[in-house]
GROMACS .gro file of N, CA, C and O in nm:
model
  552
    1SER      N    1   4.100   3.650  -8.821
    1SER     CA    2   3.957   3.637  -8.853
    1SER      C    3   3.938   3.526  -8.956
    1SER      O    4   4.022   3.509  -9.043
    2PRO      N    5   3.828   3.452  -8.949
    2PRO     CA    6   3.807   3.340  -9.043
    2PRO      C    7   3.793   3.392  -9.185
    2PRO      O    8   3.739   3.500  -9.207
    3ALA      N    9   3.841   3.315  -9.279
    3ALA     CA   10   3.834   3.356  -9.420
    3ALA      C   11   3.690   3.349  -9.468
    3ALA      O   12   3.615   3.261  -9.430
    4ALA      N   13   3.653   3.444  -9.551
    4ALA     CA   14   3.518   3.443  -9.608
    4ALA      C   15   3.511   3.332  -9.711
    4ALA      O   16   3.611   3.300  -9.775
    5PRO      N   17   3.394   3.270  -9.728
    5PRO     CA   18   3.383   3.166  -9.831
    5PRO      C   19   3.412   3.226  -9.968
    5PRO      O   20   3.381   3.342  -9.991
    6PRO      N   21   3.473   3.150 -10.056
    6PRO     CA   22   3.508   3.206 -10.188
    6PRO      C   23   3.381   3.244 -10.264
    6PRO      O   24   3.278   3.180 -10.252
    7SER      N   25   3.391   3.351 -10.339
    7SER     CA   26   3.277   3.393 -10.420
    7SER      C   27   3.328   3.425 -10.560
    7SER      O   28   3.446   3.451 -10.578
    8THR      N   29   3.239   3.424 -10.656
    8THR     CA   30   3.280   3.452 -10.793
    8THR      C   31   3.240   3.595 -10.825
    8THR      O   32   3.122   3.627 -10.835
    9PRO      N   33   3.339   3.685 -10.836
    9PRO     CA   34   3.305   3.826 -10.861
    9PRO      C   35   3.233   3.848 -10.992
    9PRO      O   36   3.165   3.947 -11.007
   10SER      N   37   3.246   3.754 -11.087
   10SER     CA   38   3.184   3.777 -11.217
   10SER      C   39   3.032   3.765 -11.211
   10SER      O   40   2.963   3.814 -11.297
   11SER      N   41   2.977   3.698 -11.108
   11SER     CA   42   2.832   3.686 -11.100
   11SER      C   43   2.784   3.723 -10.960
   11SER      O   44   2.762   3.638 -10.877
   12PRO      N   45   2.771   3.855 -10.933
   12PRO     CA   46   2.725   3.897 -10.800
   12PRO      C   47   2.582   3.851 -10.777
   12PRO      O   48   2.502   3.850 -10.871
   13PRO      N   49   2.550   3.813 -10.654
   13PRO     CA   50   2.412   3.769 -10.628
   13PRO      C   51   2.316   3.885 -10.646
   13PRO      O   52   2.349   3.998 -10.610
   14PRO      N   53   2.197   3.861 -10.701
   14PRO     CA   54   2.103   3.971 -10.726
   14PRO      C   55   2.037   4.021 -10.598
   14PRO      O   56   1.981   4.127 -10.595
   15ARG      N   57   2.045   3.941 -10.488
   15ARG     CA   58   1.979   3.982 -10.364
   15ARG      C   59   2.085   4.009 -10.259
   15ARG      O   60   2.184   3.939 -10.252
   16ALA      N   61   2.062   4.111 -10.179
   16ALA     CA   62   2.154   4.141 -10.071
   16ALA      C   63   2.079   4.128  -9.940
   16ALA      O   64   1.968   4.178  -9.927
   17VAL      N   65   2.136   4.059  -9.846
   17VAL     CA   66   2.074   4.048  -9.715
   17VAL      C   67   2.146   4.146  -9.625
   17VAL      O   68   2.268   4.139  -9.611
   18VAL      N   69   2.072   4.238  -9.568
   18VAL     CA   70   2.135   4.339  -9.483
   18VAL      C   71   2.062   4.347  -9.352
   18VAL      O   72   1.943   4.319  -9.343
   19SER      N   73   2.133   4.384  -9.250
   19SER     CA   74   2.072   4.413  -9.122
   19SER      C   75   2.046   4.563  -9.122
   19SER      O   76   2.138   4.642  -9.139
   20ALA      N   77   1.922   4.602  -9.108
   20ALA     CA   78   1.884   4.741  -9.134
   20ALA      C   79   1.967   4.846  -9.060
   20ALA      O   80   2.013   4.939  -9.121
   21PRO      N   81   1.991   4.832  -8.928
   21PRO     CA   82   2.062   4.941  -8.860
   21PRO      C   83   2.203   4.963  -8.912
   21PRO      O   84   2.251   5.074  -8.914
   22SER      N   85   2.272   4.858  -8.956
   22SER     CA   86   2.410   4.875  -8.998
   22SER      C   87   2.423   4.883  -9.150
   22SER      O   88   2.533   4.885  -9.202
   23ALA      N   89   2.311   4.887  -9.219
   23ALA     CA   90   2.316   4.878  -9.365
   23ALA      C   91   2.396   4.992  -9.426
   23ALA      O   92   2.469   4.972  -9.521
   24ALA      N   93   2.384   5.111  -9.370
   24ALA     CA   94   2.447   5.227  -9.431
   24ALA      C   95   2.600   5.216  -9.426
   24ALA      O   96   2.668   5.275  -9.508
   25SER      N   97   2.654   5.141  -9.331
   25SER     CA   98   2.799   5.134  -9.319
   25SER      C   99   2.858   5.013  -9.388
   25SER      O  100   2.979   4.997  -9.391
   26ALA      N  101   2.775   4.926  -9.441
   26ALA     CA  102   2.827   4.805  -9.505
   26ALA      C  103   2.877   4.839  -9.644
   26ALA      O  104   2.799   4.878  -9.730
   27GLY      N  105   3.005   4.826  -9.667
   27GLY     CA  106   3.064   4.872  -9.791
   27GLY      C  107   3.036   4.783  -9.910
   27GLY      O  108   3.054   4.825 -10.023
   28THR      N  109   2.995   4.658  -9.888
   28THR     CA  110   2.980   4.567 -10.000
   28THR      C  111   2.847   4.584 -10.073
   28THR      O  112   2.828   4.526 -10.178
   29LEU      N  113   2.757   4.661 -10.019
   29LEU     CA  114   2.625   4.675 -10.081
   29LEU      C  115   2.630   4.779 -10.191
   29LEU      O  116   2.710   4.871 -10.187
   30THR      N  117   2.539   4.766 -10.286
   30THR     CA  118   2.530   4.867 -10.390
   30THR      C  119   2.473   4.995 -10.329
   30THR      O  120   2.407   4.992 -10.224
   31SER      N  121   2.494   5.106 -10.395
   31SER     CA  122   2.441   5.232 -10.343
   31SER      C  123   2.288   5.226 -10.339
   31SER      O  124   2.226   5.282 -10.250
   32GLU      N  125   2.226   5.157 -10.436
   32GLU     CA  126   2.080   5.146 -10.436
   32GLU      C  127   2.032   5.069 -10.314
   32GLU      O  128   1.937   5.107 -10.247
   33THR      N  129   2.100   4.956 -10.286
   33THR     CA  130   2.059   4.876 -10.170
   33THR      C  131   2.077   4.955 -10.042
   33THR      O  132   1.992   4.951  -9.953
   34ARG      N  133   2.188   5.029 -10.033
   34ARG     CA  134   2.211   5.111  -9.914
   34ARG      C  135   2.102   5.216  -9.900
   34ARG      O  136   2.054   5.242  -9.790
   35ALA      N  137   2.063   5.278 -10.013
   35ALA     CA  138   1.960   5.383 -10.008
   35ALA      C  139   1.826   5.325  -9.964
   35ALA      O  140   1.752   5.387  -9.888
   36VAL      N  141   1.794   5.204 -10.011
   36VAL     CA  142   1.670   5.138  -9.967
   36VAL      C  143   1.678   5.108  -9.817
   36VAL      O  144   1.583   5.132  -9.741
   37ALA      N  145   1.793   5.059  -9.772
   37ALA     CA  146   1.810   5.028  -9.630
   37ALA      C  147   1.794   5.154  -9.544
   37ALA      O  148   1.738   5.148  -9.435
   38LEU      N  149   1.839   5.267  -9.596
   38LEU     CA  150   1.822   5.393  -9.521
   38LEU      C  151   1.674   5.427  -9.507
   38LEU      O  152   1.631   5.475  -9.401
   39ALA      N  153   1.595   5.404  -9.611
   39ALA     CA  154   1.450   5.428  -9.601
   39ALA      C  155   1.390   5.336  -9.496
   39ALA      O  156   1.304   5.377  -9.417
   40LEU      N  157   1.434   5.210  -9.492
   40LEU     CA  158   1.383   5.116  -9.391
   40LEU      C  159   1.423   5.161  -9.250
   40LEU      O  160   1.345   5.149  -9.156
   41ASN      N  161   1.543   5.216  -9.238
   41ASN     CA  162   1.586   5.270  -9.108
   41ASN      C  163   1.495   5.385  -9.066
   41ASN      O  164   1.458   5.396  -8.948
   42ARG      N  165   1.459   5.471  -9.163
   42ARG     CA  166   1.373   5.585  -9.131
   42ARG      C  167   1.236   5.535  -9.082
   42ARG      O  168   1.177   5.590  -8.990
   43TYR      N  169   1.185   5.430  -9.148
   43TYR     CA  170   1.058   5.369  -9.106
   43TYR      C  171   1.071   5.314  -8.964
   43TYR      O  172   0.988   5.341  -8.877
   44GLN      N  173   1.177   5.237  -8.940
   44GLN     CA  174   1.199   5.176  -8.809
   44GLN      C  175   1.209   5.284  -8.701
   44GLN      O  176   1.148   5.273  -8.595
   45ASN      N  177   1.283   5.392  -8.729
   45ASN     CA  178   1.299   5.499  -8.630
   45ASN      C  179   1.169   5.573  -8.605
   45ASN      O  180   1.137   5.605  -8.490
   46ALA      N  181   1.093   5.600  -8.710
   46ALA     CA  182   0.966   5.672  -8.695
   46ALA      C  183   0.871   5.593  -8.605
   46ALA      O  184   0.805   5.649  -8.516
   47PHE      N  185   0.862   5.461  -8.629
   47PHE     CA  186   0.772   5.379  -8.549
   47PHE      C  187   0.824   5.362  -8.407
   47PHE      O  188   0.747   5.355  -8.312
   48SER      N  189   0.955   5.358  -8.390
   48SER     CA  190   1.013   5.344  -8.257
   48SER      C  191   0.999   5.473  -8.176
   48SER      O  192   0.997   5.470  -8.054
   49GLU      N  193   0.989   5.587  -8.247
   49GLU     CA  194   0.972   5.715  -8.178
   49GLU      C  195   0.825   5.757  -8.172
   49GLU      O  196   0.794   5.865  -8.124
   50LEU      N  197   0.735   5.672  -8.223
   50LEU     CA  198   0.591   5.701  -8.227
   50LEU      C  199   0.567   5.836  -8.295
   50LEU      O  200   0.489   5.918  -8.248
   51ASP      N  201   0.634   5.857  -8.406
   51ASP     CA  202   0.629   5.984  -8.477
   51ASP      C  203   0.556   5.965  -8.611
   51ASP      O  204   0.616   5.921  -8.710
   52ALA      N  205   0.427   5.998  -8.612
   52ALA     CA  206   0.346   5.975  -8.732
   52ALA      C  207   0.393   6.061  -8.849
   52ALA      O  208   0.388   6.019  -8.964
   53ASN      N  209   0.441   6.183  -8.821
   53ASN     CA  210   0.487   6.269  -8.930
   53ASN      C  211   0.614   6.215  -8.994
   53ASN      O  212   0.630   6.219  -9.116
   54ALA      N  213   0.705   6.162  -8.911
   54ALA     CA  214   0.827   6.102  -8.966
   54ALA      C  215   0.792   5.977  -9.047
   54ALA      O  216   0.851   5.951  -9.151
   55ALA      N  217   0.692   5.901  -8.999
   55ALA     CA  218   0.648   5.783  -9.074
   55ALA      C  219   0.592   5.827  -9.210
   55ALA      O  220   0.621   5.766  -9.313
   56HIS      N  221   0.515   5.935  -9.209
   56HIS     CA  222   0.455   5.985  -9.334
   56HIS      C  223   0.563   6.032  -9.432
   56HIS      O  224   0.547   6.017  -9.553
   57ALA      N  225   0.673   6.087  -9.380
   57ALA     CA  226   0.780   6.138  -9.466
   57ALA      C  227   0.842   6.024  -9.548
   57ALA      O  228   0.877   6.043  -9.664
   58VAL      N  229   0.854   5.906  -9.488
   58VAL     CA  230   0.917   5.795  -9.559
   58VAL      C  231   0.812   5.703  -9.623
   58VAL      O  232   0.842   5.625  -9.712
   59TRP      N  233   0.687   5.714  -9.578
   59TRP     CA  234   0.577   5.629  -9.627
   59TRP      C  235   0.459   5.721  -9.660
   59TRP      O  236   0.365   5.734  -9.583
   60PRO      N  237   0.465   5.791  -9.777
   60PRO     CA  238   0.369   5.897  -9.809
   60PRO      C  239   0.223   5.853  -9.810
   60PRO      O  240   0.134   5.933  -9.786
   61SER      N  241   0.195   5.725  -9.838
   61SER     CA  242   0.055   5.682  -9.849
   61SER      C  243  -0.006   5.639  -9.716
   61SER      O  244  -0.124   5.604  -9.712
   62VAL      N  245   0.071   5.644  -9.606
   62VAL     CA  246   0.015   5.601  -9.478
   62VAL      C  247  -0.094   5.699  -9.433
   62VAL      O  248  -0.088   5.819  -9.462
   63ASP      N  249  -0.194   5.646  -9.364
   63ASP     CA  250  -0.300   5.729  -9.307
   63ASP      C  251  -0.247   5.789  -9.176
   63ASP      O  252  -0.244   5.723  -9.073
   64VAL      N  253  -0.203   5.915  -9.184
   64VAL     CA  254  -0.134   5.977  -9.070
   64VAL      C  255  -0.226   5.985  -8.948
   64VAL      O  256  -0.183   5.959  -8.835
   65LYS      N  257  -0.354   6.020  -8.969
   65LYS     CA  258  -0.445   6.032  -8.854
   65LYS      C  259  -0.464   5.898  -8.785
   65LYS      O  260  -0.461   5.889  -8.662
   66ALA      N  261  -0.485   5.793  -8.863
   66ALA     CA  262  -0.503   5.660  -8.804
   66ALA      C  263  -0.376   5.616  -8.732
   66ALA      O  264  -0.381   5.557  -8.623
   67LEU      N  265  -0.261   5.646  -8.794
   67LEU     CA  266  -0.135   5.607  -8.732
   67LEU      C  267  -0.113   5.683  -8.601
   67LEU      O  268  -0.072   5.625  -8.501
   68ALA      N  269  -0.144   5.813  -8.601
   68ALA     CA  270  -0.128   5.892  -8.478
   68ALA      C  271  -0.220   5.838  -8.368
   68ALA      O  272  -0.180   5.831  -8.252
   69ARG      N  273  -0.343   5.797  -8.405
   69ARG     CA  274  -0.434   5.738  -8.305
   69ARG      C  275  -0.376   5.608  -8.250
   69ARG      O  276  -0.381   5.583  -8.130
   70ALA      N  277  -0.319   5.526  -8.337
   70ALA     CA  278  -0.259   5.401  -8.292
   70ALA      C  279  -0.140   5.429  -8.199
   70ALA      O  280  -0.125   5.365  -8.095
   71PHE      N  281  -0.057   5.526  -8.238
   71PHE     CA  282   0.058   5.561  -8.155
   71PHE      C  283   0.014   5.614  -8.019
   71PHE      O  284   0.082   5.593  -7.919
   72ASP      N  285  -0.102   5.683  -8.015
   72ASP     CA  286  -0.152   5.738  -7.888
   72ASP      C  287  -0.186   5.628  -7.788
   72ASP      O  288  -0.196   5.656  -7.669
   73GLN      N  289  -0.209   5.507  -7.834
   73GLN     CA  290  -0.243   5.395  -7.745
   73GLN      C  291  -0.119   5.337  -7.677
   73GLN      O  292  -0.130   5.253  -7.589
   74LEU      N  293  -0.001   5.378  -7.725
   74LEU     CA  294   0.121   5.313  -7.681
   74LEU      C  295   0.205   5.405  -7.593
   74LEU      O  296   0.218   5.524  -7.619
   75GLU      N  297   0.263   5.345  -7.490
   75GLU     CA  298   0.360   5.415  -7.404
   75GLU      C  299   0.495   5.416  -7.476
   75GLU      O  300   0.558   5.520  -7.490
   76THR      N  301   0.536   5.299  -7.521
   76THR     CA  302   0.663   5.288  -7.594
   76THR      C  303   0.646   5.181  -7.702
   76THR      O  304   0.561   5.092  -7.691
   77GLN      N  305   0.730   5.190  -7.803
   77GLN     CA  306   0.730   5.090  -7.908
   77GLN      C  307   0.870   5.089  -7.971
   77GLN      O  308   0.930   5.193  -7.988
   78THR      N  309   0.918   4.971  -8.001
   78THR     CA  310   1.045   4.958  -8.072
   78THR      C  311   1.027   4.855  -8.181
   78THR      O  312   0.976   4.746  -8.155
   79PHE      N  313   1.064   4.892  -8.303
   79PHE     CA  314   1.069   4.795  -8.412
   79PHE      C  315   1.216   4.761  -8.433
   79PHE      O  316   1.298   4.851  -8.451
   80ASP      N  317   1.248   4.634  -8.429
   80ASP     CA  318   1.383   4.588  -8.460
   80ASP      C  319   1.376   4.511  -8.590
   80ASP      O  320   1.326   4.399  -8.592
   81LEU      N  321   1.424   4.572  -8.698
   81LEU     CA  322   1.435   4.499  -8.824
   81LEU      C  323   1.572   4.433  -8.822
   81LEU      O  324   1.674   4.500  -8.833
   82GLU      N  325   1.574   4.301  -8.799
   82GLU     CA  326   1.702   4.235  -8.773
   82GLU      C  327   1.773   4.190  -8.899
   82GLU      O  328   1.893   4.172  -8.899
   83GLY      N  329   1.701   4.170  -9.005
   83GLY     CA  330   1.765   4.132  -9.129
   83GLY      C  331   1.669   4.158  -9.242
   83GLY      O  332   1.553   4.119  -9.233
   84CYS      N  333   1.716   4.227  -9.345
   84CYS     CA  334   1.629   4.259  -9.458
   84CYS      C  335   1.689   4.205  -9.586
   84CYS      O  336   1.807   4.226  -9.613
   85ASP      N  337   1.606   4.136  -9.661
   85ASP     CA  338   1.645   4.081  -9.791
   85ASP      C  339   1.590   4.180  -9.894
   85ASP      O  340   1.470   4.189  -9.913
   86ILE      N  341   1.681   4.259  -9.953
   86ILE     CA  342   1.640   4.369 -10.041
   86ILE      C  343   1.667   4.334 -10.187
   86ILE      O  344   1.775   4.287 -10.220
   87THR      N  345   1.566   4.353 -10.270
   87THR     CA  346   1.581   4.333 -10.414
   87THR      C  347   1.548   4.464 -10.484
   87THR      O  348   1.437   4.516 -10.468
   88VAL      N  349   1.642   4.517 -10.559
   88VAL     CA  350   1.621   4.643 -10.631
   88VAL      C  351   1.611   4.613 -10.779
   88VAL      O  352   1.694   4.540 -10.834
   89SER      N  353   1.504   4.664 -10.843
   89SER     CA  354   1.496   4.651 -10.989
   89SER      C  355   1.456   4.788 -11.044
   89SER      O  356   1.341   4.826 -11.040
   90GLY      N  357   1.558   4.860 -11.089
   90GLY     CA  358   1.534   4.995 -11.141
   90GLY      C  359   1.484   5.088 -11.032
   90GLY      O  360   1.540   5.091 -10.922
   91PRO      N  361   1.374   5.161 -11.060
   91PRO     CA  362   1.323   5.256 -10.961
   91PRO      C  363   1.232   5.193 -10.857
   91PRO      O  364   1.167   5.262 -10.780
   92ARG      N  365   1.221   5.058 -10.855
   92ARG     CA  366   1.134   4.989 -10.759
   92ARG      C  367   1.220   4.896 -10.676
   92ARG      O  368   1.325   4.851 -10.721
   93ALA      N  369   1.172   4.867 -10.556
   93ALA     CA  370   1.245   4.772 -10.472
   93ALA      C  371   1.147   4.701 -10.383
   93ALA      O  372   1.035   4.749 -10.358
   94GLU      N  373   1.188   4.583 -10.337
   94GLU     CA  374   1.112   4.508 -10.238
   94GLU      C  375   1.207   4.469 -10.128
   94GLU      O  376   1.326   4.447 -10.153
   95ALA      N  377   1.154   4.461 -10.007
   95ALA     CA  378   1.237   4.418  -9.894
   95ALA      C  379   1.153   4.328  -9.805
   95ALA      O  380   1.039   4.360  -9.774
   96ASP      N  381   1.211   4.214  -9.770
   96ASP     CA  382   1.150   4.125  -9.672
   96ASP      C  383   1.238   4.132  -9.548
   96ASP      O  384   1.358   4.105  -9.556
   97CYS      N  385   1.176   4.169  -9.437
   97CYS     CA  386   1.253   4.187  -9.314
   97CYS      C  387   1.194   4.101  -9.203
   97CYS      O  388   1.072   4.087  -9.191
   98ALA      N  389   1.283   4.046  -9.123
   98ALA     CA  390   1.241   3.975  -9.003
   98ALA      C  391   1.282   4.061  -8.885
   98ALA      O  392   1.375   4.140  -8.892
   99GLY      N  393   1.210   4.046  -8.775
   99GLY     CA  394   1.246   4.122  -8.656
   99GLY      C  395   1.140   4.109  -8.550
   99GLY      O  396   1.057   4.018  -8.553
  100ASN      N  397   1.143   4.203  -8.457
  100ASN     CA  398   1.049   4.202  -8.346
  100ASN      C  399   0.985   4.339  -8.330
  100ASN      O  400   1.049   4.441  -8.355
  101ALA      N  401   0.858   4.338  -8.289
  101ALA     CA  402   0.791   4.460  -8.245
  101ALA      C  403   0.778   4.448  -8.094
  101ALA      O  404   0.725   4.348  -8.044
  102ARG      N  405   0.829   4.546  -8.022
  102ARG     CA  406   0.818   4.548  -7.876
  102ARG      C  407   0.736   4.670  -7.839
  102ARG      O  408   0.764   4.778  -7.892
  103TYR      N  409   0.639   4.654  -7.752
  103TYR     CA  410   0.560   4.771  -7.716
  103TYR      C  411   0.498   4.755  -7.578
  103TYR      O  412   0.484   4.645  -7.525
  104VAL      N  413   0.464   4.871  -7.521
  104VAL     CA  414   0.393   4.878  -7.394
  104VAL      C  415   0.272   4.967  -7.417
  104VAL      O  416   0.285   5.078  -7.467
  105ARG      N  417   0.154   4.915  -7.382
  105ARG     CA  418   0.031   4.995  -7.397
  105ARG      C  419   0.020   5.097  -7.285
  105ARG      O  420   0.067   5.073  -7.174
  106LYS      N  421  -0.048   5.210  -7.314
  106LYS     CA  422  -0.071   5.311  -7.211
  106LYS      C  423  -0.178   5.266  -7.113
  106LYS      O  424  -0.173   5.300  -6.996
  107VAL      N  425  -0.278   5.192  -7.163
  107VAL     CA  426  -0.393   5.155  -7.082
  107VAL      C  427  -0.398   5.003  -7.070
  107VAL      O  428  -0.363   4.932  -7.165
  108GLY      N  429  -0.444   4.954  -6.956
  108GLY     CA  430  -0.457   4.809  -6.940
  108GLY      C  431  -0.326   4.746  -6.899
  108GLY      O  432  -0.251   4.803  -6.819
  109ASN      N  433  -0.297   4.631  -6.956
  109ASN     CA  434  -0.178   4.555  -6.920
  109ASN      C  435  -0.053   4.631  -6.965
  109ASN      O  436  -0.032   4.653  -7.083
  110LYS      N  437   0.028   4.672  -6.867
  110LYS     CA  438   0.147   4.753  -6.897
  110LYS      C  439   0.270   4.666  -6.923
  110LYS      O  440   0.381   4.718  -6.929
  111ALA      N  441   0.251   4.535  -6.935
  111ALA     CA  442   0.366   4.448  -6.959
  111ALA      C  443   0.425   4.474  -7.097
  111ALA      O  444   0.352   4.503  -7.192
  112LEU      N  445   0.555   4.463  -7.106
  112LEU     CA  446   0.622   4.474  -7.236
  112LEU      C  447   0.584   4.352  -7.318
  112LEU      O  448   0.597   4.239  -7.273
  113ARG      N  449   0.532   4.376  -7.437
  113ARG     CA  450   0.500   4.266  -7.528
  113ARG      C  451   0.605   4.263  -7.638
  113ARG      O  452   0.642   4.367  -7.690
  114VAL      N  453   0.648   4.144  -7.671
  114VAL     CA  454   0.745   4.127  -7.780
  114VAL      C  455   0.683   4.030  -7.879
  114VAL      O  456   0.647   3.918  -7.843
  115GLU      N  457   0.664   4.076  -8.001
  115GLU     CA  458   0.602   3.992  -8.105
  115GLU      C  459   0.698   3.979  -8.222
  115GLU      O  460   0.737   4.079  -8.281
  116PRO      N  461   0.734   3.854  -8.257
  116PRO     CA  462   0.813   3.838  -8.379
  116PRO      C  463   0.727   3.876  -8.499
  116PRO      O  464   0.609   3.845  -8.502
  117ARG      N  465   0.787   3.947  -8.592
  117ARG     CA  466   0.712   3.989  -8.711
  117ARG      C  467   0.796   3.971  -8.834
  117ARG      O  468   0.918   3.968  -8.827
  118ARG      N  469   0.725   3.964  -8.945
  118ARG     CA  470   0.790   3.973  -9.075
  118ARG      C  471   0.725   4.091  -9.147
  118ARG      O  472   0.605   4.105  -9.145
  119TRP      N  473   0.809   4.172  -9.206
  119TRP     CA  474   0.760   4.287  -9.282
  119TRP      C  475   0.792   4.266  -9.430
  119TRP      O  476   0.901   4.219  -9.463
  120HIS      N  477   0.697   4.301  -9.516
  120HIS     CA  478   0.725   4.304  -9.660
  120HIS      C  479   0.699   4.447  -9.706
  120HIS      O  480   0.588   4.499  -9.690
  121PHE      N  481   0.802   4.510  -9.758
  121PHE     CA  482   0.793   4.647  -9.805
  121PHE      C  483   0.802   4.650  -9.957
  121PHE      O  484   0.880   4.574 -10.015
  122THR      N  485   0.724   4.738 -10.019
  122THR     CA  486   0.752   4.774 -10.157
  122THR      C  487   0.790   4.922 -10.154
  122THR      O  488   0.729   5.001 -10.080
  123LEU      N  489   0.893   4.956 -10.229
  123LEU     CA  490   0.944   5.093 -10.228
  123LEU      C  491   0.961   5.142 -10.370
  123LEU      O  492   0.968   5.063 -10.464
  124ARG      N  493   0.968   5.274 -10.384
  124ARG     CA  494   0.997   5.332 -10.514
  124ARG      C  495   1.092   5.449 -10.494
  124ARG      O  496   1.094   5.513 -10.389
  125GLN      N  497   1.168   5.475 -10.599
  125GLN     CA  498   1.264   5.584 -10.594
  125GLN      C  499   1.198   5.710 -10.646
  125GLN      O  500   1.136   5.709 -10.752
  126THR      N  501   1.207   5.819 -10.570
  126THR     CA  502   1.158   5.948 -10.617
  126THR      C  503   1.274   6.045 -10.600
  126THR      O  504   1.328   6.058 -10.491
  127ASN      N  505   1.312   6.109 -10.708
  127ASN     CA  506   1.430   6.196 -10.708
  127ASN      C  507   1.549   6.115 -10.659
  127ASN      O  508   1.580   6.012 -10.715
  128ASP      N  509   1.612   6.159 -10.549
  128ASP     CA  510   1.730   6.087 -10.504
  128ASP      C  511   1.705   5.999 -10.383
  128ASP      O  512   1.799   5.951 -10.322
  129GLN      N  513   1.578   5.983 -10.345
  129GLN     CA  514   1.558   5.899 -10.228
  129GLN      C  515   1.448   5.799 -10.248
  129GLN      O  516   1.366   5.811 -10.338
  130TRP      N  517   1.449   5.698 -10.163
  130TRP     CA  518   1.351   5.591 -10.170
  130TRP      C  519   1.241   5.618 -10.068
  130TRP      O  520   1.267   5.666  -9.957
  131VAL      N  521   1.117   5.591 -10.109
  131VAL     CA  522   1.003   5.599 -10.018
  131VAL      C  523   0.928   5.467 -10.024
  131VAL      O  524   0.939   5.392 -10.121
  132ILE      N  525   0.853   5.442  -9.918
  132ILE     CA  526   0.779   5.317  -9.907
  132ILE      C  527   0.641   5.334  -9.970
  132ILE      O  528   0.572   5.433  -9.942
  133ASP      N  529   0.603   5.240 -10.056
  133ASP     CA  530   0.468   5.238 -10.113
  133ASP      C  531   0.373   5.160 -10.022
  133ASP      O  532   0.266   5.208  -9.989
  134THR      N  533   0.412   5.037  -9.989
  134THR     CA  534   0.325   4.953  -9.908
  134THR      C  535   0.407   4.879  -9.802
  134THR      O  536   0.527   4.852  -9.823
  135VAL      N  537   0.341   4.849  -9.692
  135VAL     CA  538   0.401   4.771  -9.585
  135VAL      C  539   0.300   4.662  -9.548
  135VAL      O  540   0.182   4.691  -9.524
  136ASP      N  541   0.346   4.539  -9.545
  136ASP     CA  542   0.262   4.429  -9.500
  136ASP      C  543   0.337   4.365  -9.383
  136ASP      O  544   0.443   4.308  -9.402
  137ALA      N  545   0.283   4.381  -9.263
  137ALA     CA  546   0.348   4.325  -9.143
  137ALA      C  547   0.260   4.212  -9.091
  137ALA      O  548   0.139   4.226  -9.082
  138ARG      N  549   0.322   4.099  -9.059
  138ARG     CA  550   0.248   3.985  -9.005
  138ARG      C  551   0.312   3.938  -8.877
  138ARG      O  552   0.431   3.928  -8.871
   0.00000   0.00000   0.00000
């Protein structure tokens, strides 16, 4: 396998770039970064399963009724967070993620739509887990 570029252990980079689905198994990340990545995975899974209650569990401030109505319009949806740049500062964190939203509407054009998106999350730590405060998707 090719050698990794040399790094200076005395000054670890303050930002970690992780791919959300595999973040939990990446050993080089801090436990905080891994915990934030797990919250992002929960968000991704909730939206991919069209589960408003699961979304609410990881994103307490979301409007569950509005989200459930939005999910009702969709036959299927998949969020792929392909890479997340996570910054943790104490009990707060931010994550910038790139990826795709894929979905099929129940009514009208049934074609699979794939839209590249960028997500910006702000998160906070409560007890032993991270929850999402805000999500800005473009």
